[in-house]
XYZ file of N, CA and C in Angstrom:
594
model
N 0.566 40.544 -77.634
C -0.285 40.710 -76.537
C -0.870 39.272 -76.392
N -1.301 38.489 -77.151
C -1.764 37.317 -77.137
C -0.915 36.639 -76.298
N 0.352 36.493 -76.824
C 1.173 35.661 -76.239
C 1.665 35.983 -74.556
N 1.399 37.344 -74.526
C 1.519 37.459 -72.927
C 0.231 37.025 -72.254
N -1.115 37.022 -72.754
C -2.203 36.590 -72.130
C -1.872 34.969 -71.797
N -1.677 34.416 -72.727
C -1.217 32.980 -72.832
C -0.272 32.676 -71.538
N 0.906 33.415 -71.588
C 2.014 33.376 -70.734
C 1.410 33.528 -69.024
N 0.384 34.503 -69.053
C -0.284 34.823 -67.773
C -1.085 33.786 -67.378
N -1.855 33.378 -68.231
C -2.858 32.078 -67.973
C -2.033 31.075 -67.610
N -0.868 30.641 -68.244
C -0.036 29.426 -67.783
C 0.462 29.620 -66.373
N 1.016 30.790 -66.238
C 1.511 31.304 -64.827
C 0.418 30.881 -63.830
N -0.781 31.318 -63.990
C -1.798 31.265 -63.105
C -2.226 29.972 -62.730
N -2.135 29.164 -63.896
C -2.503 27.619 -64.050
C -1.381 26.849 -63.035
N -0.071 27.409 -63.310
C 0.996 26.764 -62.605
C 0.828 27.045 -61.110
N 0.628 28.373 -60.903
C 0.417 28.924 -59.374
C -0.677 28.061 -58.672
N -1.921 27.815 -59.507
C -2.807 27.057 -58.811
C -2.693 25.511 -58.714
N -1.913 25.037 -59.544
C -1.455 23.612 -59.782
C -0.551 23.511 -58.252
N 0.527 24.557 -57.951
C 1.312 24.261 -57.017
C 0.342 24.524 -55.645
N -0.334 25.248 -55.642
C -1.173 25.639 -54.404
C -2.063 24.253 -54.031
N -2.677 23.744 -55.059
C -3.287 22.499 -54.754
C -2.275 21.280 -54.229
N -1.212 21.325 -54.712
C -0.301 20.395 -54.420
C 0.160 20.698 -52.803
N 0.432 21.771 -52.559
C 0.656 22.211 -51.102
C -0.479 21.905 -50.202
N -1.571 22.272 -50.547
C -2.921 21.823 -49.732
C -2.879 20.291 -49.457
N -2.825 19.578 -50.731
C -2.694 18.053 -50.399
C -1.720 17.677 -49.471
N -0.708 18.235 -49.693
C 0.598 17.838 -48.996
C 0.207 18.155 -47.433
N -0.418 19.350 -47.319
C -0.624 19.809 -45.664
C -1.923 18.602 -45.086
N -2.791 18.257 -45.908
C -3.861 17.443 -45.342
C -3.101 16.082 -44.923
N -2.213 15.647 -45.945
C -1.557 14.329 -45.640
C -0.745 14.682 -44.661
N -0.056 15.577 -44.307
C 0.728 15.770 -42.953
C -0.177 16.061 -41.772
N -1.222 16.483 -42.236
C -2.117 16.546 -40.951
C -2.800 15.261 -40.519
N -3.119 14.621 -41.465
C -3.505 13.317 -41.133
C -2.098 12.402 -40.374
N -1.241 12.672 -40.961
C 0.148 12.039 -40.315
C 0.238 12.449 -38.906
N 0.112 13.715 -38.684
C 0.362 14.390 -37.406
C -0.587 13.745 -36.613
N -1.944 13.850 -36.801
C -2.919 13.289 -35.872
C -2.659 11.835 -35.693
N -2.288 11.084 -36.719
C -1.986 9.640 -36.547
C -0.573 9.484 -35.453
N 0.253 10.244 -35.886
C 1.301 10.270 -35.005
C 1.091 10.758 -33.528
N 0.215 11.650 -33.087
C -0.195 12.139 -31.938
C -0.960 10.873 -31.233
N -1.730 10.052 -31.878
C -2.475 8.970 -31.466
C -1.451 7.927 -31.122
N -0.607 7.785 -31.862
C 0.590 6.653 -31.719
C 1.399 7.098 -30.402
N 1.703 8.168 -30.309
C 2.467 8.781 -29.119
C 1.496 8.735 -27.754
N 0.295 8.948 -27.847
C -0.528 8.478 -26.631
C -0.651 7.218 -26.265
N -0.755 6.482 -27.358
C -0.887 4.953 -27.181
C 0.230 4.412 -26.502
N 1.700 5.004 -26.887
C 2.883 4.660 -26.459
C 2.884 4.932 -24.640
N 2.550 6.167 -24.671
C 2.656 6.898 -23.184
C 1.754 6.117 -22.381
N 0.550 5.554 -22.848
C -0.341 4.656 -22.170
C 0.245 3.385 -21.599
N 0.995 2.734 -22.674
C 1.660 1.407 -22.583
C 2.826 1.548 -21.637
N 3.548 2.668 -21.556
C 4.637 2.889 -20.733
C 4.167 3.095 -19.191
N 2.767 3.842 -19.102
C 2.175 3.926 -18.009
C 1.922 2.488 -17.383
N 1.253 1.634 -18.075
C 0.962 0.278 -17.755
C 2.164 -0.463 -17.209
N 3.198 -0.481 -18.133
C 4.517 -1.293 -17.642
C 5.009 -0.591 -16.341
N 5.152 0.847 -16.067
C 5.605 1.109 -14.835
C 4.766 0.528 -13.733
N 3.174 0.595 -13.997
C 2.453 -0.122 -12.992
C 2.830 -1.430 -12.665
N 3.003 -2.305 -13.608
C 3.252 -3.624 -13.545
C 4.782 -3.880 -12.784
N 5.600 -3.112 -13.070
C 7.027 -3.069 -12.457
C 6.900 -2.784 -11.109
N 6.165 -1.790 -10.552
C 5.803 -1.371 -9.166
C 5.271 -2.593 -8.461
N 4.195 -3.012 -9.239
C 3.409 -4.211 -8.541
C 4.626 -5.460 -8.240
N 5.484 -5.867 -9.254
C 6.340 -6.545 -9.296
C 7.291 -6.446 -8.095
N 7.610 -5.085 -7.996
C 8.507 -4.690 -6.638
C 8.068 -5.081 -5.524
N 6.584 -4.546 -5.309
C 6.003 -4.747 -4.060
C 5.701 -6.453 -3.872
N 5.637 -7.067 -4.918
C 5.499 -8.660 -4.610
C 6.892 -9.235 -4.165
N 7.982 -8.722 -4.861
C 9.245 -9.098 -4.388
C 9.606 -8.700 -2.924
N 9.253 -7.676 -2.424
C 9.500 -7.117 -1.163
C 8.603 -8.166 -0.275
N 7.273 -8.215 -0.744
C 6.686 -9.273 0.362
C 7.403 -10.559 0.506
N 7.763 -11.218 -0.784
C 8.363 -12.252 -0.679
C 9.505 -12.276 0.251
N 10.341 -11.097 0.103
C 11.576 -11.104 1.090
C 11.096 -11.149 2.478
N 9.833 -10.260 2.729
C 9.293 -10.344 4.175
C 9.070 -11.789 4.669
N 8.488 -12.244 3.597
C 7.835 -13.696 4.150
C 8.966 -14.646 4.456
N 10.121 -14.433 3.617
C 11.298 -15.340 3.845
C 11.967 -14.993 5.282
N 11.887 -13.750 5.598
C 12.511 -13.343 6.959
C 11.514 -13.598 7.990
N 10.229 -13.380 7.541
C 9.280 -13.627 8.895
C 8.499 -14.950 8.720
N 7.088 -14.821 8.735
C 6.504 -15.816 8.848
C 4.929 -15.692 7.993
N 4.747 -16.829 7.165
C 3.184 -16.622 6.605
C 2.301 -17.259 7.321
N 1.176 -16.423 7.645
C 0.008 -16.923 8.481
C -1.325 -16.555 7.531
N -1.882 -17.438 7.310
C -3.138 -17.237 6.625
C -3.340 -15.907 5.834
N -2.648 -16.159 4.826
C -2.516 -15.123 3.920
C -2.040 -13.612 4.062
N -1.181 -13.766 5.150
C -0.518 -12.622 5.677
C 0.785 -12.949 5.750
N 1.726 -12.092 5.703
C 3.190 -12.082 6.162
C 3.416 -11.459 7.633
N 4.159 -11.749 8.496
C 4.363 -11.290 9.709
C 5.778 -11.242 9.876
N 6.307 -10.104 10.379
C 7.810 -9.686 10.536
C 7.830 -9.345 11.716
N 8.724 -9.906 12.830
C 8.932 -9.096 14.089
C 9.916 -8.255 14.029
N 9.847 -7.114 15.111
C 10.995 -6.283 15.112
C 10.920 -6.184 16.798
N 12.250 -6.970 17.092
C 12.290 -7.099 18.475
C 12.804 -5.511 19.458
N 13.121 -4.665 18.484
C 13.274 -3.279 19.154
C 12.223 -2.771 19.951
N 12.353 -2.289 20.997
C 11.213 -1.996 21.814
C 10.854 -0.256 21.625
N 9.694 -0.114 21.144
C 9.264 1.224 20.793
C 7.985 1.762 21.377
N 7.653 2.798 21.367
C 6.380 3.200 21.667
C 5.357 2.789 20.703
N 4.044 2.843 21.028
C 2.993 2.215 20.155
C 3.270 3.224 18.719
N 3.259 4.418 19.030
C 3.219 5.167 17.649
C 4.265 5.183 17.002
N 5.552 4.949 17.440
C 6.764 4.780 16.668
C 6.732 3.323 16.016
N 6.060 2.297 16.857
C 6.083 0.905 16.194
C 5.201 1.028 15.034
N 4.017 1.821 14.982
C 3.143 1.755 14.125
C 3.803 2.647 12.994
N 4.273 3.802 13.186
C 5.096 4.549 11.985
C 5.968 3.576 11.399
N 6.854 2.639 11.740
C 7.947 1.939 11.216
C 7.167 0.839 10.420
N 5.982 0.371 10.907
C 5.257 -0.695 10.066
C 4.719 -0.195 8.663
N 4.228 1.063 8.880
C 3.750 1.816 7.913
C 4.758 2.258 6.785
N 5.957 2.546 7.358
C 6.886 2.864 6.354
C 7.443 1.707 5.465
N 7.256 0.647 5.907
C 7.550 -0.622 5.460
C 6.388 -1.293 4.559
N 5.293 -0.657 4.421
C 4.350 -0.957 3.733
C 2.970 -1.839 4.554
N 3.277 -1.807 5.925
C 2.361 -2.922 6.384
C 1.876 -2.034 7.554
N 1.189 -2.917 8.586
C 0.584 -2.466 9.746
C 0.769 -3.306 10.918
N 0.616 -2.842 12.060
C 1.101 -3.422 13.212
C -0.060 -4.585 13.210
N 0.353 -5.740 13.599
C -0.433 -6.963 13.722
C -1.777 -6.896 14.309
N -2.817 -7.472 13.797
C -4.067 -7.489 14.485
C -4.730 -8.547 14.054
N -4.613 -9.733 14.860
C -5.426 -10.949 14.626
C -6.904 -10.871 14.432
N -7.397 -11.714 13.441
C -8.817 -11.408 13.134
C -9.420 -12.837 13.374
N -8.520 -13.730 13.955
C -9.344 -14.970 14.396
C -8.524 -15.758 15.576
N -9.183 -16.596 16.352
C -8.269 -17.362 17.361
C -7.306 -18.059 16.609
N -7.262 -18.425 15.541
C -6.254 -19.610 15.037
C -5.043 -18.516 14.602
N -5.299 -17.431 14.121
C -4.340 -16.367 13.640
C -3.542 -15.740 14.994
N -4.449 -15.625 15.899
C -3.851 -15.040 17.238
C -2.952 -15.967 17.940
N -3.100 -17.276 17.787
C -2.468 -18.537 18.425
C -1.129 -18.649 17.431
N -1.242 -18.470 16.308
C 0.177 -18.652 15.392
C 0.896 -17.501 15.662
N 0.262 -16.236 15.854
C 1.078 -15.013 16.097
C 1.893 -15.341 17.272
N 1.247 -15.769 18.250
C 1.707 -15.943 19.547
C 2.951 -16.846 19.633
N 2.753 -17.951 18.757
C 3.717 -18.886 18.678
C 5.077 -18.424 17.899
N 4.648 -17.384 17.046
C 5.931 -16.917 16.226
C 6.685 -15.890 16.869
N 5.906 -15.067 18.039
C 6.595 -14.121 18.717
C 7.340 -14.870 19.864
N 6.871 -16.030 20.421
C 7.705 -16.962 21.537
C 8.778 -17.299 20.743
N 8.736 -17.777 19.630
C 9.854 -18.355 18.938
C 10.878 -17.458 18.366
N 10.416 -16.314 17.927
C 11.276 -15.105 17.654
C 12.071 -14.538 18.586
N 11.443 -13.841 19.554
C 11.847 -12.954 20.510
C 11.846 -13.406 21.963
N 11.106 -14.607 22.237
C 11.186 -15.071 23.571
C 9.709 -15.067 24.322
N 9.710 -15.954 25.128
C 8.654 -16.418 25.969
C 8.106 -15.405 26.936
N 8.822 -14.339 27.292
C 8.316 -13.208 28.112
C 8.251 -11.939 27.413
N 7.810 -11.893 26.422
C 7.569 -10.529 25.664
C 6.139 -10.236 25.494
N 5.890 -8.926 25.307
C 4.567 -8.369 24.785
C 4.869 -7.579 23.569
N 4.115 -7.681 22.527
C 3.922 -6.926 21.243
C 2.831 -6.031 21.215
N 3.111 -4.813 20.394
C 2.099 -3.872 20.322
C 0.926 -4.619 19.171
N -0.346 -4.560 19.393
C -1.337 -4.787 18.415
C -1.793 -3.661 17.743
N -2.417 -3.705 16.508
C -2.755 -2.552 15.682
C -4.300 -2.261 16.159
N -4.443 -2.079 17.407
C -5.763 -1.770 18.104
C -5.276 -0.713 19.169
N -6.427 0.135 19.288
C -6.472 1.299 20.301
C -7.768 1.823 20.744
N -8.033 2.350 21.824
C -9.282 3.322 22.123
C -9.283 4.606 22.352
N -8.206 5.045 21.734
C -7.776 6.491 21.816
C -9.063 7.511 21.411
N -9.769 7.380 20.369
C -10.958 8.111 20.219
C -12.070 8.254 21.073
N -12.463 6.796 21.517
C -13.659 6.790 22.461
C -13.209 5.654 23.665
N -13.101 6.113 24.731
C -12.759 5.177 25.693
C -13.446 3.920 25.758
N -13.146 2.701 25.793
C -13.644 1.428 25.757
C -14.124 0.985 24.342
N -13.972 1.777 23.407
C -14.382 1.200 22.128
C -13.071 1.060 21.221
N -12.820 -0.120 21.158
C -11.380 -0.780 20.560
C -11.818 -0.566 19.093
N -10.692 -0.143 18.416
C -10.850 -0.106 16.910
C -9.305 -0.744 16.311
N -9.480 -1.152 15.076
C -8.089 -1.522 14.618
C -7.613 -0.381 13.785
N -6.695 -0.446 12.799
C -5.893 0.557 12.353
C -6.603 1.211 11.401
N -7.736 0.664 10.738
C -8.569 0.941 9.895
C -9.522 1.999 10.273
N -9.852 2.130 11.644
C -10.862 2.556 12.321
C -12.169 1.838 12.525
N -12.180 0.394 12.143
C -13.173 -0.399 12.212
C -13.304 -1.132 13.395
N -14.497 -1.769 13.895
C -14.643 -2.298 15.173
C -13.728 -3.492 15.075
N -13.387 -4.318 16.053
C -12.607 -5.422 16.215
C -13.475 -6.496 15.627
N -12.886 -7.554 14.807
C -13.707 -8.645 14.344
C -13.403 -9.754 15.309
N -12.215 -9.677 15.924
C -11.749 -10.737 17.032
C -11.234 -9.977 18.265
N -11.495 -10.518 19.484
C -10.781 -10.023 20.665
C -10.291 -11.186 21.576
N -9.346 -11.051 22.335
C -8.812 -12.121 22.854
C -8.360 -11.404 24.197
N -9.134 -10.737 25.000
C -8.761 -9.888 26.298
C -8.596 -11.000 27.092
N -7.492 -10.865 28.055
C -7.349 -11.585 29.214
C -8.373 -11.302 30.207
N -9.333 -12.183 30.582
C -10.652 -11.922 31.544
C -10.422 -12.867 32.800
N -9.776 -13.538 32.864
C -9.845 -14.680 34.043
C -9.067 -14.290 35.357
N -8.131 -13.277 34.930
C -7.215 -12.903 36.183
C -7.369 -11.455 36.507
N -7.424 -10.601 35.242
C -7.286 -9.181 35.452
C -8.485 -8.430 34.896
N -9.281 -9.177 34.217
C -10.523 -8.610 33.689
C -10.058 -7.396 32.674
N -9.300 -7.635 31.685
C -8.920 -6.593 30.619
C -10.167 -6.361 29.579
N -10.004 -5.144 28.999
C -9.082 -3.894 29.235
C -9.471 -3.196 30.507
N -8.695 -2.815 31.594
C -8.934 -2.465 32.709
C -8.032 -0.970 32.925
N -7.253 -0.468 32.020
C -6.501 0.731 32.023
C -7.078 2.128 32.172
N -8.488 2.149 31.784
C -9.029 3.484 31.600
C -8.581 4.337 30.597
N -8.455 5.576 31.020
C -8.042 6.522 29.764
C -6.585 6.604 29.784
N -5.780 5.868 30.735
C -4.391 5.899 30.754
C -3.821 4.847 29.936
N -4.485 3.913 29.568
C -4.167 2.852 28.667
C -5.051 2.494 27.555
N -4.259 3.045 26.506
C -5.314 3.201 25.119
C -4.878 2.247 24.191
N -3.720 1.677 24.336
C -3.212 0.707 23.297
C -3.102 -0.718 23.864
N -3.374 -1.604 22.562
C -3.327 -2.994 22.841
C -1.934 -3.809 22.768
N -1.614 -4.700 23.649
C -0.710 -5.773 23.540
C -0.857 -7.044 23.497
N -0.192 -7.861 22.831
C -0.383 -9.654 22.830
C 0.478 -9.742 23.975
N 0.259 -10.707 25.043
C 1.304 -11.005 26.161
C 1.703 -12.506 25.759
N 2.963 -12.898 25.515
C 3.287 -14.245 25.634
C 3.262 -14.911 26.812
N 3.504 -14.197 27.618
C 3.486 -14.688 29.109
C 2.101 -15.148 29.430
N 1.163 -14.554 28.993
C -0.220 -14.943 29.216
C -1.071 -15.731 28.112
N -0.067 -16.433 27.202
C -0.537 -17.423 26.506
C -1.495 -16.671 25.141
N -0.815 -15.593 24.683
C -1.236 -14.867 23.554
C -2.647 -14.075 24.013
N -2.898 -13.840 25.313
C -3.983 -13.058 25.690
C -3.817 -11.345 25.690
N -4.722 -10.696 25.382
C -4.608 -9.247 25.047
C -4.717 -8.421 26.484
N -3.833 -7.472 26.557
C -3.963 -6.374 27.755
C -4.020 -4.985 27.127
N -4.487 -4.086 27.704
C -4.373 -2.651 27.398
C -3.124 -2.014 28.037
N -2.482 -1.255 27.464
C -1.285 -0.673 27.971
C -1.107 0.778 27.614
N -0.434 1.680 28.239
C 0.077 2.844 28.015
C 0.678 3.000 26.456
N 0.270 3.813 25.706
C 0.763 3.905 24.429
C 2.218 4.285 24.404
N 2.657 4.946 25.606
C 4.065 5.629 25.576
C 4.902 4.276 25.907
N 4.392 3.455 26.616
C 5.418 2.178 26.958
C 6.238 1.690 25.738
N 7.306 1.025 26.082
C 8.192 0.374 24.869
C 7.962 -0.890 24.810
N 7.641 -1.433 23.853
C 7.288 -2.902 23.373
C 7.956 -3.038 21.988
N 7.902 -4.482 21.859
C 8.476 -5.007 20.559
C 7.054 -5.009 19.525
N 7.206 -5.514 18.415
C 6.042 -5.259 17.520
C 6.334 -6.453 16.479
N 4.954 -6.438 15.886
C 5.147 -7.412 14.544
C 4.469 -6.711 13.681
N 5.067 -6.540 12.304
C 4.274 -5.819 11.249
C 3.571 -7.006 10.413
N 2.577 -6.528 10.053
C 1.721 -7.602 8.882
C 1.446 -7.131 7.717
N 1.647 -7.853 6.538
C 1.541 -7.553 5.244
C 0.513 -8.330 4.724
N -0.441 -8.070 3.882
C -1.295 -8.778 3.562
C -0.911 -9.186 2.191
N -1.037 -10.450 1.775
C -0.598 -11.155 0.525
C -1.665 -11.016 -0.425
N -1.598 -10.435 -1.376
C -2.719 -10.378 -2.423
C -2.666 -11.692 -3.238
């Protein structure tokens, strides 16, 4: 009987020892799992950062390609599209390429854009500008909806803009030395997309 009790006590001690070892192993594994989870999250974060850098590099490469085919003017790249389209179609095409219709913000930029258009598509062309007064007649805004910082309306001969509600989109005229005119948005003109260089 005593031997049986000793045997039972030894079995209980052995079971207790095994239980303690399993609990210790679980704690270690739990620490490893939480450590692994943290490592996995860190890797996911780094992969996300690498993807963002890759996207930025692709955008930069695309801009460099645009600049090689087009012209760099004051921190922007300009790329002419000689195909004549309505204002909205030209605007959509520029946006699809990651840019916007050109909108000069200074006299110097306007003059360089005028020269680029004359050299690229000819001395008797008009190009769409990224300006319109569609929302409020007479209140000309750029593509972001902001007031124009620079204006170059033709005022000596025709006193532009003069088209009223039927002419809500702006064009730059090479025949008028880079002066601006208002035009029907449905008319078909060439365009120049601009891309900001960061």
